Amino acid sequence: MTTPLAAAAAALSLLVVAVGHPVDAPAGRPDTYVVSREAGVRPEGITVTAEGVMYVTSVTSGAVYRGDIREPVLRPFLPAGSHGRTSAAGVHTDRRGRLFVAGWDTGTLFVYSPSGLLLARRVALAGAALNDLVVTNEAVYVTDSATGTVWRAALDGAAVGDLTPWLTAHDLPAAPGFLNGIVATADGRLALVADQGTGDPGSERLYRVDLRRRTATVVEVRGGQMGADGLLLHGDRLYGVVNFPDGRGGWHFAVNVAILDADRRAARVVARSQPAPLEQSPTTLARDAGRLLWVNSQLNAAVPTPPFTVTEVPGLD
């Protein structure tokens, strides 16, 4: 979830290079998906499975929607408010097909079977705002935007451990402003965690977290910012939804694309998507068949207007 107007861009001029992600929808896939036509849904998180199932959360109701990537309309999967899930942000699946949902200001991590059966409900400390998450073979890691904590729940077969404060604000190189996006490398050894900062230009950061040593360092980011809302890692390319001034006193949103070095200690922003207006307020993103999709949350819209949608990220060719 984006904190309103979270951070300004450090630089607006980018070197545009071929980054290998076509923008045209593959045959048989829509370029727009309707999450809901109901008022006030405000979608936030998204994931697309290898089998082509899309899940999208609602931060205002806690509902989770599901659909086939080849069909333009999603349908309710987990009802709003069920199991105390009155808000929902980040969402991901694991190799078992389990669905992990970060419950934002409920301070709760929810885990469901592919059929929608509640498998686990893990609660953090009071006051936590569980925003985004990533699942490895050994654990699930969840960012907490309210306290600057990265929470961890161990995974052992079908068992989901308790949520524990694995990295606190004091363990980070600088006091976090608003922890948000998180991704992990394919081998599960490293995570990248985005801090959107305080809203002051240059306060946003990207952290490299060693998941075995339990340490965090700042990634040197050149050419732009990666203190993003949603993050997506594909090989050495890191994608992040960022916001920045539009030059007219307002704000735009876009996806920045960065190339990471081999050790994930440095990143160079090389491309930016076409911008989206403040009213659209895209949050998180997912990859499907070589294209990128983002969630149009309308979190900053004065009057959110249905339908609430997921669309292709424009202008990354």
mmCIF file of C-alpha atoms in Angstrom:
data_model
loop_
_atom_site.group_PDB
_atom_site.id
_atom_site.type_symbol
_atom_site.label_atom_id
_atom_site.label_comp_id
_atom_site.label_asym_id
_atom_site.label_seq_id
_atom_site.Cartn_x
_atom_site.Cartn_y
_atom_site.Cartn_z
ATOM 1 C CA MET A 1 0.000 0.000 0.000
ATOM 2 C CA THR A 2 1.249 3.440 -0.869
ATOM 3 C CA THR A 3 1.287 6.045 1.838
ATOM 4 C CA PRO A 4 -0.210 9.134 0.116
ATOM 5 C CA LEU A 5 2.461 10.885 -1.912
ATOM 6 C CA ALA A 6 5.117 8.834 -0.172
ATOM 7 C CA ALA A 7 8.317 10.067 -1.784
ATOM 8 C CA ALA A 8 9.596 12.293 -4.575
ATOM 9 C CA ALA A 9 11.880 10.968 -7.277
ATOM 10 C CA ALA A 10 15.600 11.644 -6.939
ATOM 11 C CA ALA A 11 15.957 12.029 -10.684
ATOM 12 C CA LEU A 12 13.462 12.185 -13.558
ATOM 13 C CA SER A 13 15.688 11.732 -16.598
ATOM 14 C CA LEU A 14 16.284 8.064 -17.371
ATOM 15 C CA LEU A 15 18.330 6.100 -19.851
ATOM 16 C CA VAL A 16 15.796 3.986 -21.739
ATOM 17 C CA VAL A 17 17.119 0.602 -22.810
ATOM 18 C CA ALA A 18 15.621 -2.627 -24.038
ATOM 19 C CA VAL A 19 14.592 -4.501 -20.940
ATOM 20 C CA GLY A 20 12.741 -7.395 -22.500
ATOM 21 C CA HIS A 21 9.127 -7.013 -21.413
ATOM 22 C CA PRO A 22 6.585 -6.643 -24.257
ATOM 23 C CA VAL A 23 3.512 -4.554 -23.519
ATOM 24 C CA ASP A 24 1.042 -6.242 -25.858
ATOM 25 C CA ALA A 25 -1.241 -8.805 -24.221
ATOM 26 C CA PRO A 26 -0.478 -12.388 -25.280
ATOM 27 C CA ALA A 27 -3.086 -14.004 -27.479
ATOM 28 C CA GLY A 28 -6.244 -14.750 -25.524
ATOM 29 C CA ARG A 29 -5.434 -12.442 -22.608
ATOM 30 C CA PRO A 30 -7.266 -9.177 -21.871
ATOM 31 C CA ASP A 31 -5.354 -5.947 -21.248
ATOM 32 C CA THR A 32 -7.900 -4.860 -18.600
ATOM 33 C CA TYR A 33 -9.399 -6.905 -15.766
ATOM 34 C CA VAL A 34 -12.417 -5.833 -13.728
ATOM 35 C CA VAL A 35 -11.839 -6.653 -10.074
ATOM 36 C CA SER A 36 -15.169 -5.293 -8.858
ATOM 37 C CA ARG A 37 -17.959 -2.975 -9.915
ATOM 38 C CA GLU A 38 -18.993 -2.321 -6.308
ATOM 39 C CA ALA A 39 -18.321 1.062 -4.708
ATOM 40 C CA GLY A 40 -15.382 1.562 -2.353
ATOM 41 C CA VAL A 41 -13.462 -1.646 -3.053
ATOM 42 C CA ARG A 42 -10.043 -0.024 -3.618
ATOM 43 C CA PRO A 43 -7.926 -3.013 -4.669
ATOM 44 C CA GLU A 44 -4.319 -3.187 -3.469
ATOM 45 C CA GLY A 45 -2.346 -6.442 -3.765
ATOM 46 C CA ILE A 46 -1.978 -8.799 -6.713
ATOM 47 C CA THR A 47 -0.373 -12.096 -7.568
ATOM 48 C CA VAL A 48 -0.566 -14.323 -10.644
ATOM 49 C CA THR A 49 0.260 -18.013 -10.280
ATOM 50 C CA ALA A 50 2.144 -20.152 -12.791
ATOM 51 C CA GLU A 51 -1.188 -21.813 -13.600
ATOM 52 C CA GLY A 52 -2.701 -18.460 -14.589
ATOM 53 C CA VAL A 53 -4.812 -17.705 -11.519
ATOM 54 C CA MET A 54 -4.972 -14.046 -10.468
ATOM 55 C CA TYR A 55 -5.700 -12.952 -6.899
ATOM 56 C CA VAL A 56 -6.395 -9.312 -5.972
ATOM 57 C CA THR A 57 -7.051 -7.923 -2.471
ATOM 58 C CA SER A 58 -9.181 -5.029 -1.235
ATOM 59 C CA VAL A 59 -7.568 -2.793 1.369
ATOM 60 C CA THR A 60 -10.886 -1.258 2.398
ATOM 61 C CA SER A 61 -12.941 -4.431 2.920
ATOM 62 C CA GLY A 62 -10.497 -7.321 3.205
ATOM 63 C CA ALA A 63 -12.124 -9.189 0.341
ATOM 64 C CA VAL A 64 -9.947 -11.270 -1.967
ATOM 65 C CA TYR A 65 -10.934 -11.661 -5.607
ATOM 66 C CA ARG A 66 -9.899 -14.455 -7.970
ATOM 67 C CA GLY A 67 -9.963 -14.943 -11.705
ATOM 68 C CA ASP A 68 -8.455 -16.718 -14.686
ATOM 69 C CA ILE A 69 -5.793 -14.661 -16.444
ATOM 70 C CA ARG A 70 -7.578 -15.381 -19.749
ATOM 71 C CA GLU A 71 -10.884 -13.942 -18.520
ATOM 72 C CA PRO A 72 -11.579 -10.194 -18.068
ATOM 73 C CA VAL A 73 -13.645 -10.378 -14.861
ATOM 74 C CA LEU A 74 -12.608 -11.485 -11.365
ATOM 75 C CA ARG A 75 -15.051 -12.775 -8.780
ATOM 76 C CA PRO A 76 -15.153 -12.746 -4.979
ATOM 77 C CA PHE A 77 -13.113 -15.602 -3.513
ATOM 78 C CA LEU A 78 -12.751 -14.727 0.192
ATOM 79 C CA PRO A 79 -15.643 -12.595 1.496
ATOM 80 C CA ALA A 80 -14.969 -9.224 3.081
ATOM 81 C CA GLY A 81 -14.498 -9.463 6.828
ATOM 82 C CA SER A 82 -14.264 -13.252 7.004
ATOM 83 C CA HIS A 83 -11.976 -14.553 9.772
ATOM 84 C CA GLY A 84 -11.504 -10.952 10.942
ATOM 85 C CA ARG A 85 -9.948 -9.968 7.613
ATOM 86 C CA THR A 86 -11.394 -6.468 7.344
ATOM 87 C CA SER A 87 -8.448 -5.191 5.302
ATOM 88 C CA ALA A 88 -6.024 -6.902 2.941
ATOM 89 C CA ALA A 89 -2.867 -5.698 1.202
ATOM 90 C CA GLY A 90 -0.030 -7.911 -0.071
ATOM 91 C CA VAL A 91 -0.880 -11.368 -1.398
ATOM 92 C CA HIS A 92 1.244 -14.282 -2.659
ATOM 93 C CA THR A 93 1.083 -18.041 -3.105
ATOM 94 C CA ASP A 94 3.678 -20.699 -2.322
ATOM 95 C CA ARG A 95 4.639 -23.948 -4.041
ATOM 96 C CA ARG A 96 1.874 -25.765 -2.174
ATOM 97 C CA GLY A 97 -0.686 -23.395 -3.640
ATOM 98 C CA ARG A 98 -1.395 -21.795 -0.278
ATOM 99 C CA LEU A 99 -2.496 -18.174 -0.351
ATOM 100 C CA PHE A 100 -0.791 -15.748 2.067
ATOM 101 C CA VAL A 101 -2.581 -12.455 2.737
ATOM 102 C CA ALA A 102 -1.159 -9.489 4.675
ATOM 103 C CA GLY A 103 -3.995 -7.976 6.683
ATOM 104 C CA TRP A 104 -2.763 -4.360 6.850
ATOM 105 C CA ASP A 105 -4.077 -2.669 10.016
ATOM 106 C CA THR A 106 -5.600 -5.898 11.335
ATOM 107 C CA GLY A 107 -1.954 -6.787 12.107
ATOM 108 C CA THR A 108 -2.677 -10.327 10.959
ATOM 109 C CA LEU A 109 -1.251 -12.746 8.415
ATOM 110 C CA PHE A 110 -3.866 -15.064 6.912
ATOM 111 C CA VAL A 111 -3.038 -18.337 5.133
ATOM 112 C CA TYR A 112 -5.610 -20.153 2.973
ATOM 113 C CA SER A 113 -5.809 -23.341 0.963
ATOM 114 C CA PRO A 114 -6.480 -23.109 -2.805
ATOM 115 C CA SER A 115 -10.129 -23.870 -2.011
ATOM 116 C CA GLY A 116 -10.387 -20.970 0.464
ATOM 117 C CA LEU A 117 -10.095 -22.924 3.726
ATOM 118 C CA LEU A 118 -8.378 -20.936 6.500
ATOM 119 C CA LEU A 119 -5.186 -22.812 7.378
ATOM 120 C CA ALA A 120 -3.480 -20.341 9.698
ATOM 121 C CA ARG A 121 -4.048 -16.948 11.287
ATOM 122 C CA ARG A 122 -0.926 -15.355 12.750
ATOM 123 C CA VAL A 123 -1.116 -12.056 14.663
ATOM 124 C CA ALA A 124 1.690 -9.515 15.094
ATOM 125 C CA LEU A 125 1.896 -7.025 17.944
ATOM 126 C CA ALA A 126 -0.828 -4.418 18.386
ATOM 127 C CA GLY A 127 -0.353 -1.430 16.103
ATOM 128 C CA ALA A 128 1.288 -3.336 13.263
ATOM 129 C CA ALA A 129 0.327 -2.577 9.656
ATOM 130 C CA LEU A 130 1.238 -5.652 7.609
ATOM 131 C CA ASN A 131 1.714 -4.382 4.079
ATOM 132 C CA ASP A 132 3.576 -6.641 1.660
ATOM 133 C CA LEU A 133 5.072 -10.115 1.880
ATOM 134 C CA VAL A 134 7.316 -12.634 0.177
ATOM 135 C CA VAL A 135 7.340 -16.412 0.577
ATOM 136 C CA THR A 136 10.506 -18.541 0.452
ATOM 137 C CA ASN A 137 10.910 -22.272 1.020
ATOM 138 C CA GLU A 138 11.731 -21.643 4.676
ATOM 139 C CA ALA A 139 9.572 -18.722 5.765
ATOM 140 C CA VAL A 140 7.226 -15.887 4.914
ATOM 141 C CA TYR A 141 8.515 -12.345 5.492
ATOM 142 C CA VAL A 142 6.102 -9.438 5.951
ATOM 143 C CA THR A 143 6.782 -5.697 5.965
ATOM 144 C CA ASP A 144 5.186 -3.601 8.689
ATOM 145 C CA SER A 145 4.719 0.001 7.589
ATOM 146 C CA ALA A 146 3.662 1.248 11.016
ATOM 147 C CA THR A 147 6.623 0.062 13.106
ATOM 148 C CA GLY A 148 9.363 -0.390 10.492
ATOM 149 C CA THR A 149 9.593 -4.112 11.267
ATOM 150 C CA VAL A 150 10.053 -7.109 8.988
ATOM 151 C CA TRP A 151 8.086 -9.990 10.515
ATOM 152 C CA ARG A 152 8.860 -13.658 9.885
ATOM 153 C CA ALA A 153 6.856 -16.861 10.198
ATOM 154 C CA ALA A 154 8.732 -20.114 9.672
ATOM 155 C CA LEU A 155 7.359 -22.651 7.179
ATOM 156 C CA ASP A 156 7.903 -26.336 7.895
ATOM 157 C CA GLY A 157 5.904 -28.543 5.579
ATOM 158 C CA ALA A 158 2.262 -27.729 6.189
ATOM 159 C CA ALA A 159 3.036 -25.900 9.441
ATOM 160 C CA VAL A 160 3.113 -22.089 9.647
ATOM 161 C CA GLY A 161 4.984 -20.734 12.660
ATOM 162 C CA ASP A 162 4.191 -17.704 14.749
ATOM 163 C CA LEU A 163 4.940 -14.232 13.465
ATOM 164 C CA THR A 164 8.084 -12.914 15.121
ATOM 165 C CA PRO A 165 9.730 -9.468 14.751
ATOM 166 C CA TRP A 166 12.685 -10.654 12.686
ATOM 167 C CA LEU A 167 14.214 -7.262 11.765
ATOM 168 C CA THR A 168 13.197 -4.187 13.711
ATOM 169 C CA ALA A 169 13.649 -0.511 12.882
ATOM 170 C CA HIS A 170 16.789 -0.535 15.050
ATOM 171 C CA ASP A 171 18.311 -3.295 12.886
ATOM 172 C CA LEU A 172 18.116 -1.193 9.720
ATOM 173 C CA PRO A 173 20.908 1.192 8.673
ATOM 174 C CA ALA A 174 18.560 4.177 8.950
ATOM 175 C CA ALA A 175 15.257 4.830 10.671
ATOM 176 C CA PRO A 176 12.576 3.660 8.217
ATOM 177 C CA GLY A 177 9.787 5.951 7.148
ATOM 178 C CA PHE A 178 7.323 3.532 5.521
ATOM 179 C CA LEU A 179 8.439 -0.022 4.744
ATOM 180 C CA ASN A 180 6.528 -1.415 1.801
ATOM 181 C CA GLY A 181 7.517 -3.692 -1.098
ATOM 182 C CA ILE A 182 9.560 -6.847 -0.519
ATOM 183 C CA VAL A 183 10.950 -9.534 -2.843
ATOM 184 C CA ALA A 184 13.421 -12.399 -2.481
ATOM 185 C CA THR A 185 15.987 -13.946 -4.786
ATOM 186 C CA ALA A 186 15.182 -17.330 -6.296
ATOM 187 C CA ASP A 187 17.602 -19.127 -3.981
ATOM 188 C CA GLY A 188 15.972 -17.587 -0.915
ATOM 189 C CA ARG A 189 19.226 -16.116 0.372
ATOM 190 C CA LEU A 190 18.512 -12.414 -0.081
ATOM 191 C CA ALA A 191 15.547 -10.086 0.126
ATOM 192 C CA LEU A 192 15.123 -6.542 -1.155
ATOM 193 C CA VAL A 193 12.934 -4.296 0.992
ATOM 194 C CA ALA A 194 11.675 -0.883 -0.073
ATOM 195 C CA ASP A 195 11.309 2.056 2.288
ATOM 196 C CA GLN A 196 9.169 4.815 0.786
ATOM 197 C CA GLY A 197 10.567 7.251 3.312
ATOM 198 C CA THR A 198 8.982 10.215 5.010
ATOM 199 C CA GLY A 199 7.852 12.107 1.916
ATOM 200 C CA ASP A 200 10.982 14.254 1.806
ATOM 201 C CA PRO A 201 12.984 13.904 -1.433
ATOM 202 C CA GLY A 202 15.846 11.471 -0.966
ATOM 203 C CA SER A 203 14.389 9.805 2.149
ATOM 204 C CA GLU A 204 13.334 6.695 0.215
ATOM 205 C CA ARG A 205 15.686 3.690 0.343
ATOM 206 C CA LEU A 206 16.132 0.137 -0.851
ATOM 207 C CA TYR A 207 17.592 -2.402 1.573
ATOM 208 C CA ARG A 208 19.479 -5.596 0.819
ATOM 209 C CA VAL A 209 18.610 -8.136 3.522
ATOM 210 C CA ASP A 210 20.716 -11.246 4.019
ATOM 211 C CA LEU A 211 18.126 -13.796 5.098
ATOM 212 C CA ARG A 212 20.720 -16.162 6.558
ATOM 213 C CA ARG A 213 22.791 -13.631 8.466
ATOM 214 C CA ARG A 214 19.795 -11.487 9.396
ATOM 215 C CA THR A 215 21.502 -8.255 8.368
ATOM 216 C CA ALA A 216 20.447 -5.280 6.265
ATOM 217 C CA THR A 217 22.475 -2.836 4.158
ATOM 218 C CA VAL A 218 21.485 0.006 1.847
ATOM 219 C CA VAL A 219 21.462 -0.716 -1.881
ATOM 220 C CA GLU A 220 23.199 2.019 -3.875
ATOM 221 C CA VAL A 221 20.538 3.152 -6.341
ATOM 222 C CA ARG A 222 21.582 5.375 -9.260
ATOM 223 C CA GLY A 223 19.461 7.116 -11.894
ATOM 224 C CA GLY A 224 16.207 7.229 -9.962
ATOM 225 C CA GLN A 225 14.418 5.805 -6.940
ATOM 226 C CA MET A 226 13.401 2.289 -5.955
ATOM 227 C CA GLY A 227 11.785 3.118 -2.625
ATOM 228 C CA ALA A 228 8.672 1.585 -4.085
ATOM 229 C CA ASP A 229 5.242 0.318 -3.190
ATOM 230 C CA GLY A 230 5.056 -2.970 -5.063
ATOM 231 C CA LEU A 231 8.349 -4.636 -6.023
ATOM 232 C CA LEU A 232 8.879 -7.424 -8.544
ATOM 233 C CA LEU A 233 12.186 -9.215 -9.131
ATOM 234 C CA HIS A 234 12.886 -11.023 -12.392
ATOM 235 C CA GLY A 235 16.488 -12.169 -12.732
ATOM 236 C CA ASP A 236 18.670 -9.078 -12.388
ATOM 237 C CA ARG A 237 15.775 -6.702 -13.135
ATOM 238 C CA LEU A 238 13.894 -5.050 -10.313
ATOM 239 C CA TYR A 239 10.571 -3.352 -10.996
ATOM 240 C CA GLY A 240 8.951 -0.958 -8.539
ATOM 241 C CA VAL A 241 5.840 1.230 -8.460
ATOM 242 C CA VAL A 242 6.991 4.725 -7.490
ATOM 243 C CA ASN A 243 5.400 8.171 -7.250
ATOM 244 C CA PHE A 244 6.945 11.497 -8.224
ATOM 245 C CA PRO A 245 5.981 15.151 -8.846
ATOM 246 C CA ASP A 246 4.236 15.838 -12.168
ATOM 247 C CA GLY A 247 5.750 19.336 -12.467
ATOM 248 C CA ARG A 248 2.391 21.031 -11.986
ATOM 249 C CA GLY A 249 2.018 20.704 -8.242
ATOM 250 C CA GLY A 250 0.554 17.202 -8.421
ATOM 251 C CA TRP A 251 1.840 13.635 -8.505
ATOM 252 C CA HIS A 252 2.238 10.805 -10.975
ATOM 253 C CA PHE A 253 2.830 7.088 -10.525
ATOM 254 C CA ALA A 254 4.993 4.842 -12.709
ATOM 255 C CA VAL A 255 7.028 1.648 -12.729
ATOM 256 C CA ASN A 256 10.779 2.145 -12.517
ATOM 257 C CA VAL A 257 13.014 -0.599 -13.894
ATOM 258 C CA ALA A 258 16.464 -1.117 -12.367
ATOM 259 C CA ILE A 259 19.315 -3.454 -13.243
ATOM 260 C CA LEU A 260 20.925 -5.024 -10.171
ATOM 261 C CA ASP A 261 24.565 -6.003 -9.863
ATOM 262 C CA ALA A 262 25.453 -9.651 -9.261
ATOM 263 C CA ASP A 263 25.617 -9.253 -5.484
ATOM 264 C CA ARG A 264 22.457 -7.117 -5.284
ATOM 265 C CA ARG A 265 24.353 -4.283 -3.612
ATOM 266 C CA ALA A 266 23.825 -1.711 -6.367
ATOM 267 C CA ALA A 267 20.998 -0.890 -8.761
ATOM 268 C CA ARG A 268 20.802 1.387 -11.808
ATOM 269 C CA VAL A 269 17.395 2.683 -12.913
ATOM 270 C CA VAL A 270 17.308 2.315 -16.688
ATOM 271 C CA ALA A 271 13.675 2.791 -17.697
ATOM 272 C CA ARG A 272 10.327 4.132 -16.574
ATOM 273 C CA SER A 273 6.828 3.265 -17.724
ATOM 274 C CA GLN A 274 4.343 5.832 -18.914
ATOM 275 C CA PRO A 275 2.938 7.702 -15.900
ATOM 276 C CA ALA A 276 -0.442 7.155 -14.285
ATOM 277 C CA PRO A 277 -2.354 10.042 -12.666
ATOM 278 C CA LEU A 278 -2.886 10.479 -8.938
ATOM 279 C CA GLU A 279 -6.524 9.387 -9.213
ATOM 280 C CA GLN A 280 -5.473 6.008 -10.625
ATOM 281 C CA SER A 281 -2.868 5.424 -7.876
ATOM 282 C CA PRO A 282 -1.498 2.039 -8.974
ATOM 283 C CA THR A 283 0.019 0.096 -6.119
ATOM 284 C CA THR A 284 1.469 -3.366 -6.654
ATOM 285 C CA LEU A 285 2.364 -5.318 -9.759
ATOM 286 C CA ALA A 286 2.620 -8.849 -11.106
ATOM 287 C CA ARG A 287 4.187 -10.535 -14.119
ATOM 288 C CA ASP A 288 2.260 -12.637 -16.618
ATOM 289 C CA ALA A 289 3.656 -14.128 -19.828
ATOM 290 C CA GLY A 290 6.304 -11.434 -20.236
ATOM 291 C CA ARG A 291 4.063 -8.472 -19.466
ATOM 292 C CA LEU A 292 3.495 -6.446 -16.313
ATOM 293 C CA LEU A 293 0.128 -5.814 -14.672
ATOM 294 C CA TRP A 294 -0.621 -3.265 -11.975
ATOM 295 C CA VAL A 295 -3.520 -2.649 -9.594
ATOM 296 C CA ASN A 296 -5.422 0.614 -10.013
ATOM 297 C CA SER A 297 -6.259 1.253 -6.371
ATOM 298 C CA GLN A 298 -7.700 4.787 -6.621
ATOM 299 C CA LEU A 299 -6.421 5.255 -3.054
ATOM 300 C CA ASN A 300 -5.745 8.942 -3.691
ATOM 301 C CA ALA A 301 -8.891 9.611 -5.735
ATOM 302 C CA ALA A 302 -11.265 12.096 -4.127
ATOM 303 C CA VAL A 303 -14.209 9.975 -5.291
ATOM 304 C CA PRO A 304 -13.210 6.405 -6.189
ATOM 305 C CA THR A 305 -15.239 5.316 -9.183
ATOM 306 C CA PRO A 306 -16.075 1.716 -10.134
ATOM 307 C CA PRO A 307 -15.140 -0.397 -11.909
ATOM 308 C CA PHE A 308 -11.908 -1.086 -10.050
ATOM 309 C CA THR A 309 -9.411 -2.629 -12.413
ATOM 310 C CA VAL A 310 -6.071 -4.263 -13.093
ATOM 311 C CA THR A 311 -4.403 -3.151 -16.320
ATOM 312 C CA GLU A 312 -1.166 -3.621 -18.239
ATOM 313 C CA VAL A 313 1.673 -1.309 -17.305
ATOM 314 C CA PRO A 314 2.071 0.988 -20.339
ATOM 315 C CA GLY A 315 5.209 2.120 -22.089
ATOM 316 C CA LEU A 316 7.826 -0.500 -21.181
ATOM 317 C CA ASP A 317 8.865 -1.777 -24.597
#
